[in-house]
Coordinates of C-alpha atoms in Angstrom, one line a residue:
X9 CA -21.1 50.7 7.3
X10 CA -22.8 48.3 5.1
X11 CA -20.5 49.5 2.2
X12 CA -17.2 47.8 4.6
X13 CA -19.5 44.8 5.7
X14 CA -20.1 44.1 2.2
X15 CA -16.2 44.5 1.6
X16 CA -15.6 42.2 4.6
X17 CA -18.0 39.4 3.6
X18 CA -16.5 39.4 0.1
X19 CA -13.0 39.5 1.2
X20 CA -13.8 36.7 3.7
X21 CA -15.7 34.0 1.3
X22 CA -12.3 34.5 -1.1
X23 CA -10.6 33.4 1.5
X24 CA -12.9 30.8 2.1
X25 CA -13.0 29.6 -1.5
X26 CA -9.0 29.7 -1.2
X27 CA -9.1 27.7 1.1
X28 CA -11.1 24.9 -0.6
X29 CA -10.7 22.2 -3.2
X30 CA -14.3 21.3 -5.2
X31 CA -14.5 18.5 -7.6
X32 CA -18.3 17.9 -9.0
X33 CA -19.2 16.7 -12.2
X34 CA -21.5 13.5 -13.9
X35 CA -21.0 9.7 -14.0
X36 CA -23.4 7.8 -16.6
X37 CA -24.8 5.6 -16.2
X38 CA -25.8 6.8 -12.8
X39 CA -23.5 5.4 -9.8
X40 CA -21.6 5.8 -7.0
X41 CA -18.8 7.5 -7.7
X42 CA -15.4 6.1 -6.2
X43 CA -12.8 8.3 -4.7
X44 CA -9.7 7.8 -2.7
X45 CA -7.4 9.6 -1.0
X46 CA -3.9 9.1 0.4
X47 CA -1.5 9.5 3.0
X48 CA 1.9 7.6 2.7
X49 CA 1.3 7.9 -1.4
X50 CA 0.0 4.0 -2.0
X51 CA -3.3 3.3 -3.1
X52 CA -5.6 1.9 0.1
X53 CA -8.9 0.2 -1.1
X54 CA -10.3 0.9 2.6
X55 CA -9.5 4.6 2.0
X56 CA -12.1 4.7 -0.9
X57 CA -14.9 7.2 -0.2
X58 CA -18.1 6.4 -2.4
X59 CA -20.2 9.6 -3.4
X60 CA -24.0 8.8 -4.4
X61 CA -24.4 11.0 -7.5
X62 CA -28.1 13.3 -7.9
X63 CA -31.0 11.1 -10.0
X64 CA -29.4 13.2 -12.9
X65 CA -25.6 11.9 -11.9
X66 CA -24.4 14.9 -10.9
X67 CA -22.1 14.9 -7.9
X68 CA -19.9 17.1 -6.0
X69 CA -17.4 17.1 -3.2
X70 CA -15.5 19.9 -1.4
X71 CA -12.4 19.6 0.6
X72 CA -11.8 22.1 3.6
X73 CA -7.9 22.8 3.6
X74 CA -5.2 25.0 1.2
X75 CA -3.7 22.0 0.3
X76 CA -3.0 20.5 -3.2
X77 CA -4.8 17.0 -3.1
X78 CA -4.1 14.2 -5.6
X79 CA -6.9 11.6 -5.8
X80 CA -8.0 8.3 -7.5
X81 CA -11.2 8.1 -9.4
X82 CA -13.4 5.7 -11.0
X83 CA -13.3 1.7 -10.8
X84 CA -10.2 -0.3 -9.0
X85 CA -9.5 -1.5 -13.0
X86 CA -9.7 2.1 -14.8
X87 CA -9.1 4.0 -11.8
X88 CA -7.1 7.6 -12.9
X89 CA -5.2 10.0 -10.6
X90 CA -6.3 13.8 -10.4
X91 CA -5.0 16.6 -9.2
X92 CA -7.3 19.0 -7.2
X93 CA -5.7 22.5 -6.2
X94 CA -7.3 25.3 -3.7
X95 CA -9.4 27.9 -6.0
X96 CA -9.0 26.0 -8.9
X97 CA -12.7 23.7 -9.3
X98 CA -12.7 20.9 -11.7
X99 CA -15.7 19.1 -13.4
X100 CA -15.1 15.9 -14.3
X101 CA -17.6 13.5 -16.8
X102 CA -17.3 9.8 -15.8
X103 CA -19.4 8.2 -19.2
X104 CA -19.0 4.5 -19.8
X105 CA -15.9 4.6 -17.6
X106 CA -13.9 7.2 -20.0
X107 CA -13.2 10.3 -18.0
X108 CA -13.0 14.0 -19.6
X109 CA -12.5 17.3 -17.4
X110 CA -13.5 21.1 -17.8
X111 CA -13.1 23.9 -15.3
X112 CA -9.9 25.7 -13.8
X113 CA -8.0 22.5 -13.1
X114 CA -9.2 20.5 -16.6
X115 CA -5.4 22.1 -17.7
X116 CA -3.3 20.1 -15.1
X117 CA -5.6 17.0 -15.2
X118 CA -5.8 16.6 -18.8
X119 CA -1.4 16.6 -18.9
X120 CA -1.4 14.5 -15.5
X121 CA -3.9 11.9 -17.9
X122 CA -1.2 12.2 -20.6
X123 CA 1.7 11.4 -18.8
X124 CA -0.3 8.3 -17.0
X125 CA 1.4 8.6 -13.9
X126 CA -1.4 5.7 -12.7
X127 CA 1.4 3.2 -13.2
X128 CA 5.0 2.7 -13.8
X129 CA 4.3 -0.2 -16.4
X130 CA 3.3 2.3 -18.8
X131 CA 7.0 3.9 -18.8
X132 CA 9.1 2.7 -22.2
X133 CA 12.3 1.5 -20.2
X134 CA 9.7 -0.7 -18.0
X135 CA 7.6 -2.1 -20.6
X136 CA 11.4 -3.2 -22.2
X137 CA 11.9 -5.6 -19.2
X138 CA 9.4 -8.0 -20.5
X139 CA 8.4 -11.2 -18.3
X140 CA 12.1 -11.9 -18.4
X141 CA 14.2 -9.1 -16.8
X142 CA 15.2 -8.0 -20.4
X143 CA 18.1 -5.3 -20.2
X144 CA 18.3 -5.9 -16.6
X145 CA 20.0 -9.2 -17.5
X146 CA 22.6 -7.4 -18.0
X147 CA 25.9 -6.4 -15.4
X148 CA 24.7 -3.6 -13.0
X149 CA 27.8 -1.4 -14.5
X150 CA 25.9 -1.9 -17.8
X151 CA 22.8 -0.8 -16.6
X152 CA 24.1 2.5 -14.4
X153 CA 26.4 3.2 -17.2
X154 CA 23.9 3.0 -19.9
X155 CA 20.7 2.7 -19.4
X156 CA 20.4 5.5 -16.3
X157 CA 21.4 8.0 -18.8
X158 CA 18.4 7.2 -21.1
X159 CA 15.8 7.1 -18.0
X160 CA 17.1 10.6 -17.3
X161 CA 16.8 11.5 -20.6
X162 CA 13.3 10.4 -20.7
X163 CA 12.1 12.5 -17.6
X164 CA 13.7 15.3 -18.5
X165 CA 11.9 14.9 -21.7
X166 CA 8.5 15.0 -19.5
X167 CA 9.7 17.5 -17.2
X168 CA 9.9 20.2 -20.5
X169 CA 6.6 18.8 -21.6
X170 CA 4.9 19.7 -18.0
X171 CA 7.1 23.0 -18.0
X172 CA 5.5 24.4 -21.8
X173 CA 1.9 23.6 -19.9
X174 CA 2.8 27.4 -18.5
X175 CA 0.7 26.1 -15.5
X176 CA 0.4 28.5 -12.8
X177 CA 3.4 28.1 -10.4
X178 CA 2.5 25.7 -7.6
X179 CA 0.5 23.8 -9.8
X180 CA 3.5 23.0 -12.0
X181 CA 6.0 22.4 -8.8
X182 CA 3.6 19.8 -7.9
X183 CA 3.2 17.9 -11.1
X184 CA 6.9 18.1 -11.7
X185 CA 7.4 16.6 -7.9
X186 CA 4.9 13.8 -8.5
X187 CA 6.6 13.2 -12.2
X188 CA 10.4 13.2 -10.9
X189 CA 9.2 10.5 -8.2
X190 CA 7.1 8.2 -10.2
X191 CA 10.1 7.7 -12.3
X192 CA 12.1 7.1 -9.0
X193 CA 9.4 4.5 -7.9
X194 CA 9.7 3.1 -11.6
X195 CA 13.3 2.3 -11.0
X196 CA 13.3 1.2 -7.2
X197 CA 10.1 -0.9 -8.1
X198 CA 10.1 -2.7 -11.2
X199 CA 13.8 -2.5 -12.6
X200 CA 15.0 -3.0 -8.7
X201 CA 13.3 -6.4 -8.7
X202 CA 14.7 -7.7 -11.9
X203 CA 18.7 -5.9 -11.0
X204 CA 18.5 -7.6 -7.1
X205 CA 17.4 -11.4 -7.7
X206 CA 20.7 -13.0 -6.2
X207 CA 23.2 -12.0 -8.9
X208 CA 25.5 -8.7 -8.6
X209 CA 25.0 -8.3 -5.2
X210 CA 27.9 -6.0 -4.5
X211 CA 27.0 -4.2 -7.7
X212 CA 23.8 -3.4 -6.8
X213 CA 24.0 -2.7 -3.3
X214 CA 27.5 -0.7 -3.9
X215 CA 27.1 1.4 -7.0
X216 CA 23.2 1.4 -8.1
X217 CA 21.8 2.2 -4.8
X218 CA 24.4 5.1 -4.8
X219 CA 23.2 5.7 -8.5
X220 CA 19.5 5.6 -7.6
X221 CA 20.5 8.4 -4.8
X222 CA 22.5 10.6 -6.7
X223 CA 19.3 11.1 -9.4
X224 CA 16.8 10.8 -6.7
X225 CA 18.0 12.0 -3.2
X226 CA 15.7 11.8 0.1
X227 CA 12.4 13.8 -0.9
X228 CA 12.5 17.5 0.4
X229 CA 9.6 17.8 3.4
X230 CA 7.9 20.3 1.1
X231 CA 8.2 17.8 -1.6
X232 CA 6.3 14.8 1.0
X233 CA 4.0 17.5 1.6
X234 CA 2.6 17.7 -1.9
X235 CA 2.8 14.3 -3.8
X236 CA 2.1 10.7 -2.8
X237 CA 4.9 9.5 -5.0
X238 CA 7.4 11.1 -3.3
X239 CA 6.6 9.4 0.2
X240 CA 6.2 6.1 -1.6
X241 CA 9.8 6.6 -3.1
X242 CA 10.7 7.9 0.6
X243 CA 9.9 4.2 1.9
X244 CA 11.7 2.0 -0.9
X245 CA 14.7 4.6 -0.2
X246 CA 14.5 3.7 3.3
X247 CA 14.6 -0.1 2.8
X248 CA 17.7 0.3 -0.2
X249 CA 19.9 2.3 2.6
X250 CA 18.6 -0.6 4.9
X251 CA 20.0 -3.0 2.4
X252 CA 23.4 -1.3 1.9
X253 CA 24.3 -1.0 5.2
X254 CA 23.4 -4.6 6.8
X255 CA 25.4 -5.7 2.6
X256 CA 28.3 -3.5 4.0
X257 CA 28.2 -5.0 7.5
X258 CA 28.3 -8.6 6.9
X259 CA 30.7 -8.4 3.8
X260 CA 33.4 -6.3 6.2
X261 CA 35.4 -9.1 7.7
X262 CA 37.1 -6.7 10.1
X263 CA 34.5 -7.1 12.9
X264 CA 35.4 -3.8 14.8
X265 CA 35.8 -1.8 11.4
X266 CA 32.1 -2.9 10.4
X267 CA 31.0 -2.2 13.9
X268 CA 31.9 1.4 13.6
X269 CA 30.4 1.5 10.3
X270 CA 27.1 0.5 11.1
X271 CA 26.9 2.9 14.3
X272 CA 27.6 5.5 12.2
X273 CA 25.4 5.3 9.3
X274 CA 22.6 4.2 10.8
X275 CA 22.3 5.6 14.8
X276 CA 22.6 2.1 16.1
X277 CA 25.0 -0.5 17.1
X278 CA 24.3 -4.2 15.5
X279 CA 24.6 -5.7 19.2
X280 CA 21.9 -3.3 20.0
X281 CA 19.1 -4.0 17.3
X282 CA 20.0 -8.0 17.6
X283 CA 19.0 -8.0 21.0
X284 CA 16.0 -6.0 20.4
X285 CA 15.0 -8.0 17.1
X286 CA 12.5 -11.2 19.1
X287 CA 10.3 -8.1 20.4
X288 CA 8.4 -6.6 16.7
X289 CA 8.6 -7.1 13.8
X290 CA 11.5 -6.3 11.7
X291 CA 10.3 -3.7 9.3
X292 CA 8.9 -1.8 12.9
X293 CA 11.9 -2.2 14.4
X294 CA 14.3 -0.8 11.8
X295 CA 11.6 1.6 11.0
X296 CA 11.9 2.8 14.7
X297 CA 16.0 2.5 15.4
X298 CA 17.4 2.9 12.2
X299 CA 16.5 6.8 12.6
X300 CA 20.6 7.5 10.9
X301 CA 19.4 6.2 7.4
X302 CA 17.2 9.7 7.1
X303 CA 17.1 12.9 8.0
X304 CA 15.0 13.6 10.9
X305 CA 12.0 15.2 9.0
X306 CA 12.0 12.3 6.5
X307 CA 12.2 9.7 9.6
X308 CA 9.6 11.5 10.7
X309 CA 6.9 11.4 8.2
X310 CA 8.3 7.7 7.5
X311 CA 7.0 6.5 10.9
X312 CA 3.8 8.2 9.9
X313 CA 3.5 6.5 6.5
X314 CA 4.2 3.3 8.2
X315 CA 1.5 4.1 11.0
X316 CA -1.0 4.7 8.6
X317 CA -0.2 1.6 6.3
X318 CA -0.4 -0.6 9.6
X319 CA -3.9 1.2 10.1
X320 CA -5.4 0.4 6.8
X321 CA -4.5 -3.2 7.6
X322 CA -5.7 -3.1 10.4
X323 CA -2.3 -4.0 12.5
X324 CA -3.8 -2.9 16.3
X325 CA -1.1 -4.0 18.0
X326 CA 1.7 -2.7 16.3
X327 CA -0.2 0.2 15.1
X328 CA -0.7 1.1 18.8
X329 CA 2.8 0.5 19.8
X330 CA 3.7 3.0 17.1
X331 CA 1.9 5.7 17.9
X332 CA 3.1 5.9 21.8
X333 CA 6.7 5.8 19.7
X334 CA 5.5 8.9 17.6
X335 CA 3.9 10.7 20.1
X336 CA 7.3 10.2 22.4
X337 CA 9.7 10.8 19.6
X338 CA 8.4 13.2 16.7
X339 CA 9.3 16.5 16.8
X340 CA 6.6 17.7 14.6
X341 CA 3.0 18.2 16.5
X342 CA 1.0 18.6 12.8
X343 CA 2.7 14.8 12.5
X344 CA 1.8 13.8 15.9
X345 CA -1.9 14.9 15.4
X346 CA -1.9 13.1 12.1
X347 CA -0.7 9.9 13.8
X348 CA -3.8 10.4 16.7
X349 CA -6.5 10.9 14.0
X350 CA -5.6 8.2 11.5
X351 CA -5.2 5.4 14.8
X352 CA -8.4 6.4 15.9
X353 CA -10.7 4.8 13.7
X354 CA -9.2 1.4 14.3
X355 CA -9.0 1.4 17.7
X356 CA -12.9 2.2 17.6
X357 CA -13.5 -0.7 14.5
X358 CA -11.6 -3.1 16.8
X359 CA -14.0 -2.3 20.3
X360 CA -17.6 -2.0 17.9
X361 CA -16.7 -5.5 15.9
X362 CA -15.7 -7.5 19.2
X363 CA -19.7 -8.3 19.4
X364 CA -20.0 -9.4 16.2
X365 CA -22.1 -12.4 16.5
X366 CA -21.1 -13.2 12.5
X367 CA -17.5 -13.6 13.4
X368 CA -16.8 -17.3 14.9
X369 CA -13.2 -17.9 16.5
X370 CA -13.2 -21.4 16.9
X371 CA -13.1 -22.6 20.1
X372 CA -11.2 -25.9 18.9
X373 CA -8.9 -23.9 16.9
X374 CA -6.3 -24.9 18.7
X375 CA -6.8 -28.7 18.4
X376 CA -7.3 -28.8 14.9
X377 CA -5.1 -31.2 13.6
X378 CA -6.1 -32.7 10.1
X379 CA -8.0 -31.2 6.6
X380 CA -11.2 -33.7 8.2
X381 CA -11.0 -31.7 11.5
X382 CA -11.3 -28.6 10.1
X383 CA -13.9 -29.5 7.3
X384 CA -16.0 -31.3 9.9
X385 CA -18.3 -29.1 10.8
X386 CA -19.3 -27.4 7.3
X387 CA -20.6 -31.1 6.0
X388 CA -23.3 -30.1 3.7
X389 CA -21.6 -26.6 2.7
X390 CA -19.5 -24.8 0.3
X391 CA -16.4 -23.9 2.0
X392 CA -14.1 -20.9 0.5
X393 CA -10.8 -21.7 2.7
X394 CA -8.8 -18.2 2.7
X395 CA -5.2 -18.9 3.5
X396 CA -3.4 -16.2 5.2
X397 CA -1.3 -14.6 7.8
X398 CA -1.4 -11.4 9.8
X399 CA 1.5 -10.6 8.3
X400 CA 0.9 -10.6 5.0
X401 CA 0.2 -8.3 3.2
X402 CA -1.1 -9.5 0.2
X403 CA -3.3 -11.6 2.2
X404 CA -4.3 -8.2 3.6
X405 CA -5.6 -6.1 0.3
X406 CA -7.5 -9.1 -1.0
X407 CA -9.7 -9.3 2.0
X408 CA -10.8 -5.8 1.0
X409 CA -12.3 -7.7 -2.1
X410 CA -14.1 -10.2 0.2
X411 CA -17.0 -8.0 1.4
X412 CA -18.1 -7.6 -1.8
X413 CA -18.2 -11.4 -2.7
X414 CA -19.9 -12.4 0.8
X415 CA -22.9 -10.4 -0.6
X416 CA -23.0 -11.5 -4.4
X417 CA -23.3 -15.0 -2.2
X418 CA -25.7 -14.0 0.3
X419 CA -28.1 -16.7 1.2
X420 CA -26.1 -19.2 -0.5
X421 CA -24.6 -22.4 1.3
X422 CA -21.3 -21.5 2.2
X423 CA -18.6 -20.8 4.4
X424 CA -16.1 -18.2 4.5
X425 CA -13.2 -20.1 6.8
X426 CA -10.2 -17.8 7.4
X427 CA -7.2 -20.3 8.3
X428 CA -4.2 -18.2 9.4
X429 CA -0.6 -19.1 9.9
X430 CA 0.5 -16.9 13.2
X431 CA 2.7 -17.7 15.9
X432 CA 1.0 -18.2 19.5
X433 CA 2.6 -15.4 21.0
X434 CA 0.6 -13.5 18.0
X435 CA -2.5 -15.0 19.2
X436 CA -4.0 -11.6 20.5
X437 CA -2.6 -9.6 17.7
X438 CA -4.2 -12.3 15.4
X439 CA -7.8 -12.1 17.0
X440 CA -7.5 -7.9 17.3
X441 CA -7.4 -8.0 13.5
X442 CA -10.1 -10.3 12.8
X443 CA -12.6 -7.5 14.9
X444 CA -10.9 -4.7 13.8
X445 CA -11.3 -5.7 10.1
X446 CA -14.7 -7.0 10.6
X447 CA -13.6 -10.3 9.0
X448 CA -17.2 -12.2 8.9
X449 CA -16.6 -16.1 8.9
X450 CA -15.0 -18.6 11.0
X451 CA -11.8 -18.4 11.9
X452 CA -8.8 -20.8 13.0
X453 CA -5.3 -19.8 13.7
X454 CA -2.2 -22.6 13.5
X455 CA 1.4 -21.7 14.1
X456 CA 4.1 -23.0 11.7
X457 CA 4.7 -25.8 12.4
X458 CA 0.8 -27.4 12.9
X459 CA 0.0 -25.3 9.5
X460 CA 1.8 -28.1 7.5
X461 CA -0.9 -30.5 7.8
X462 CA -2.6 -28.3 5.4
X463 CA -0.6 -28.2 2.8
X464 CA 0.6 -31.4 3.3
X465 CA -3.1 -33.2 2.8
X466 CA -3.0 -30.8 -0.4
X467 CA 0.3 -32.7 -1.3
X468 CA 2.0 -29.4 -2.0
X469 CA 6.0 -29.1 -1.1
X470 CA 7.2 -27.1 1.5
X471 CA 9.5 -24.8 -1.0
X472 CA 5.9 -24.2 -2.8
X473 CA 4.0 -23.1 0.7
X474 CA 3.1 -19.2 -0.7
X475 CA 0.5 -16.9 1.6
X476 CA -2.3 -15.9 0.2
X477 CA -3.4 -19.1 -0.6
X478 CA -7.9 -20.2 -1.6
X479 CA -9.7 -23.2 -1.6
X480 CA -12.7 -24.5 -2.0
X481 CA -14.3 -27.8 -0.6
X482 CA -17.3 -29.2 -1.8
X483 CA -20.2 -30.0 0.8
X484 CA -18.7 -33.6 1.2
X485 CA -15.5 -32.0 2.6
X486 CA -13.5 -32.9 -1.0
X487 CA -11.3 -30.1 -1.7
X488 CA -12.4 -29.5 -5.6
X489 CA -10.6 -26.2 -6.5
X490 CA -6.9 -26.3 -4.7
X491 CA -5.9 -23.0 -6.2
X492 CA -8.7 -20.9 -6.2
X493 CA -8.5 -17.5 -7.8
X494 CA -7.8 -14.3 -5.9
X495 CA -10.4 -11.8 -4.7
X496 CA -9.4 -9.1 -6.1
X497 CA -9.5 -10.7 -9.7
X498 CA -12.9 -10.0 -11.2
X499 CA -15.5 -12.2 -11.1
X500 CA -13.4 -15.1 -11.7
X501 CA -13.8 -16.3 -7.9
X502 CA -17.4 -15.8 -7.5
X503 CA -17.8 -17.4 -11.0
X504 CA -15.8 -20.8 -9.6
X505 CA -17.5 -20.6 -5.9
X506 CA -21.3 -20.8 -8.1
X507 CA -20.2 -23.7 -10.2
X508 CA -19.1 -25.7 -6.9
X509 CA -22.2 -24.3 -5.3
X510 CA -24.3 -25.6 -8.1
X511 CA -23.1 -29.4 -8.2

């Protein structure tokens, strides 16, 4: 008997151990270690977990599930991307921010480090575009009939490199899946913005999105199930098929011909999503309607990805209109559980921050009218004016910076003032995300129109109004710095706030 219970508890901590991923290892000097995980394949500074290391700096973390899981290490600046797999532990060293790996896994993580699939600007026929466009300059027939060729040849020079690893089997399909779709995001990131800046249009929309789609077609689902740059790649497809069929609709004169058209490619008549376009935004509202432009699997998992992007920016109200679509819609209960879970914590960061006596909507935001009015009451303080909109999403990752700052400043004599530009019908979505992002300051919202008097007291043109935008006022109300720099940016900001801080 206690020969099979031995047996038994054997048999059942393999199973265990199979269905784990560990990651330990040392970071010196001593720190917290930074890791992030993530969902719709982009990297989410509110995602990052921080691990307090041992006295000694040793760490470890353990992951319950048999799935492969790719995560960012180390610093926002030197951060690296590792790949942890179930059964296979991996030790990593983080010493003066260089990273080295030993264990099961150090094979796969030391390629993935070599092919430096952190960043597309590291590819050769990237780096070639220069500040300028470079080859992309060039006709789109050019380009497809040229160029492509040499990008293919280039990952299928990486793909033998990965294959002669002789990793074990669904190790290698999942570096080869992440490799095949950071070159796709390399092309429908970086060369796309140089190829579709007003010139070509019917080229690009009518030959190199087909291109694009005949290298890199939608993601299989067991493809979005194992790498992050295959869902990324899933959402900039999305939004290229988006692009061709409204191109193809407004160039086709024939009005009933272009009708048709648009029905059948993407599940949707034009009448039908114009009247439906006042009520969300646009990007929720394709993302939602446009269900033709993917299979259903891949619509599927892109209303997740979307969900969880409007969740780690804190979007309540349109995260929370989502999720009733999911749950109503998606076919796929895994999906519809993921969706419950990731909504979760925001709804509950939105109620717990409501009483936070540190943030201040003020209650003559709505009369605000001039750059005095809205200095007024800071006389005698730094103020760090953060320009920005609820629908912006740059505005959005550099408040993830702010935190940070507010306590290198702590004590200090100034003011964090968050002025937004949001429509008053977005009043309530604009006050949801202050809580639910526990934005600490004071807060004003203006709606188009009033937001002028801002940048008009700066004497900047309309054409150059751009969102984010930072300022800083003296403590006589004098704005001294009218283009602060960003957040995320080192310590440049801090360094500019202390010297106006210290006149």
């Amino acid at each position: 008997m206690k020969k099979y219970l031995l047996v038994w508890l054997l048999l059942a901590a393999g199973a265990t151990y199979a269905r784990q991923t560990t990651l330990s290892g040392y970071i010196q000097p001593v720190g917290q270690v930074q890791l992030t995980q993530t969902y719709d394949g982009n990297f989410w500074k509110k995602a990052t977990e921080l691990i307090q290391p041992a006295a000694s700096g040793y760490f470890v973390k353990t992951f319950n599930g048999a799935a492969t899981r790719w995560l960012w290490i180390g610093e926002d600046a030197r951060r690296k991307i590792i790949l942890l797999s179930p059964g296979r532990p991996l030790q990593v060293t983080l010493k003066n921010n260089a990273l080295f790996f030993s264990g099961a896994a150090a094979k796969e993580n030391n390629l993935i480090s070599r092919l430096e699939l952190e960043s597309t600007q590291q590819l050769p026929f990237i780096k070639e575009l220069g500040s300028d466009g470079g080859y992309a300059r060039s006709p789109i027939d050019s380009v497809i009939r040229f160029k492509f060729p040499q990008i293919i040849q280039l990952l299928d020079s990486a793909r033998r490199v990965v294959k002669q690893a002789r990793l074990p089997v669904a190790v290698e399909r999942t570096v080869q899946t992440e490799l095949t779709y950071h070159y796709a995001n390399a092309v429908t990131g970086d060369l796309t913005y140089w190829l579709n800046r007003g010139q070509n249009r019917e080229g690009f929309h009518l030959r190199f999105i087909d291109t694009i789609q005949a290298y890199f077609p939608v993601p299989a689902k067991e493809e979005l199930a194992i790498s992050p740059a295959a869902n990324r790649y899933l959402e900039r497809l999305f939004r290229m098929r988006l692009w061709k069929a409204f191109y193809v609709y407004q160039a086709d004169k024939d009005r009933g011909r272009a009708d048709s058209q648009f029905l059948q490619t993407t599940g949707i008549s034009m009448a039908a999503l114009q009247s439906e376009r006042q009520r969300e935004s646009e990007m929720l509202l394709f993302s939602k309607r446009l269900k033709g432009l993917l299979p259903a699997y891949a619509w599927e998992k892109a209303l997740n990805n979307l969900l969880y992007n409007l969740c780690m920016s804190g979007q309540v109200q349109g995260a929370a209109g989502l999720l009733q679509f999911i749950q109503k819609h998606s076919s796929d209960g895994r999906l519809v559980k993921d969706a419950e879970a990731m909504y979760a914590p925001l709804r509950k960061a939105r109620d717990q921050y409501a009483g936070n006596l540190n943030i201040r909507i003020r209650k003559d935001y709505r009369s605000v009218s001039t750059l005095d009015s809205l200095l007024a009451p800071y006389k005698g303080k730094v103020v760090f004016i953060d320009l920005w909109g609820t629908w912006c999403p740059y505005c959005i990752s550099d408040m993830e910076y702010e935190p940070a700052l507010k306590k290198q400043l702590e004590g200090k004599d100034i003011v964090f003032l968050y002025l937004a530009q949001d429509e008053d019908k977005d009043d309530e979505k604009w006050r949801d995300f202050i809580f639910a992002n526990n934005l600490t300051g004071e807060h004003v919202r203006k709606n188009q129109s009033e937001i002028g008097m801002i940048w008009n007291a700066l004497g900047v043109p309309e054409k150059e109004w751009s969102y984010p935008r930072y300022l800083v006022a003296d403590r006589s109300g004098r704005i001294v710095v009218g283009s602060a720099a960003r957040p995320g940016k080192g310590d440049e900001l801090y360094r500019q706030l202390l010297q106006v801080l210290n006149e």
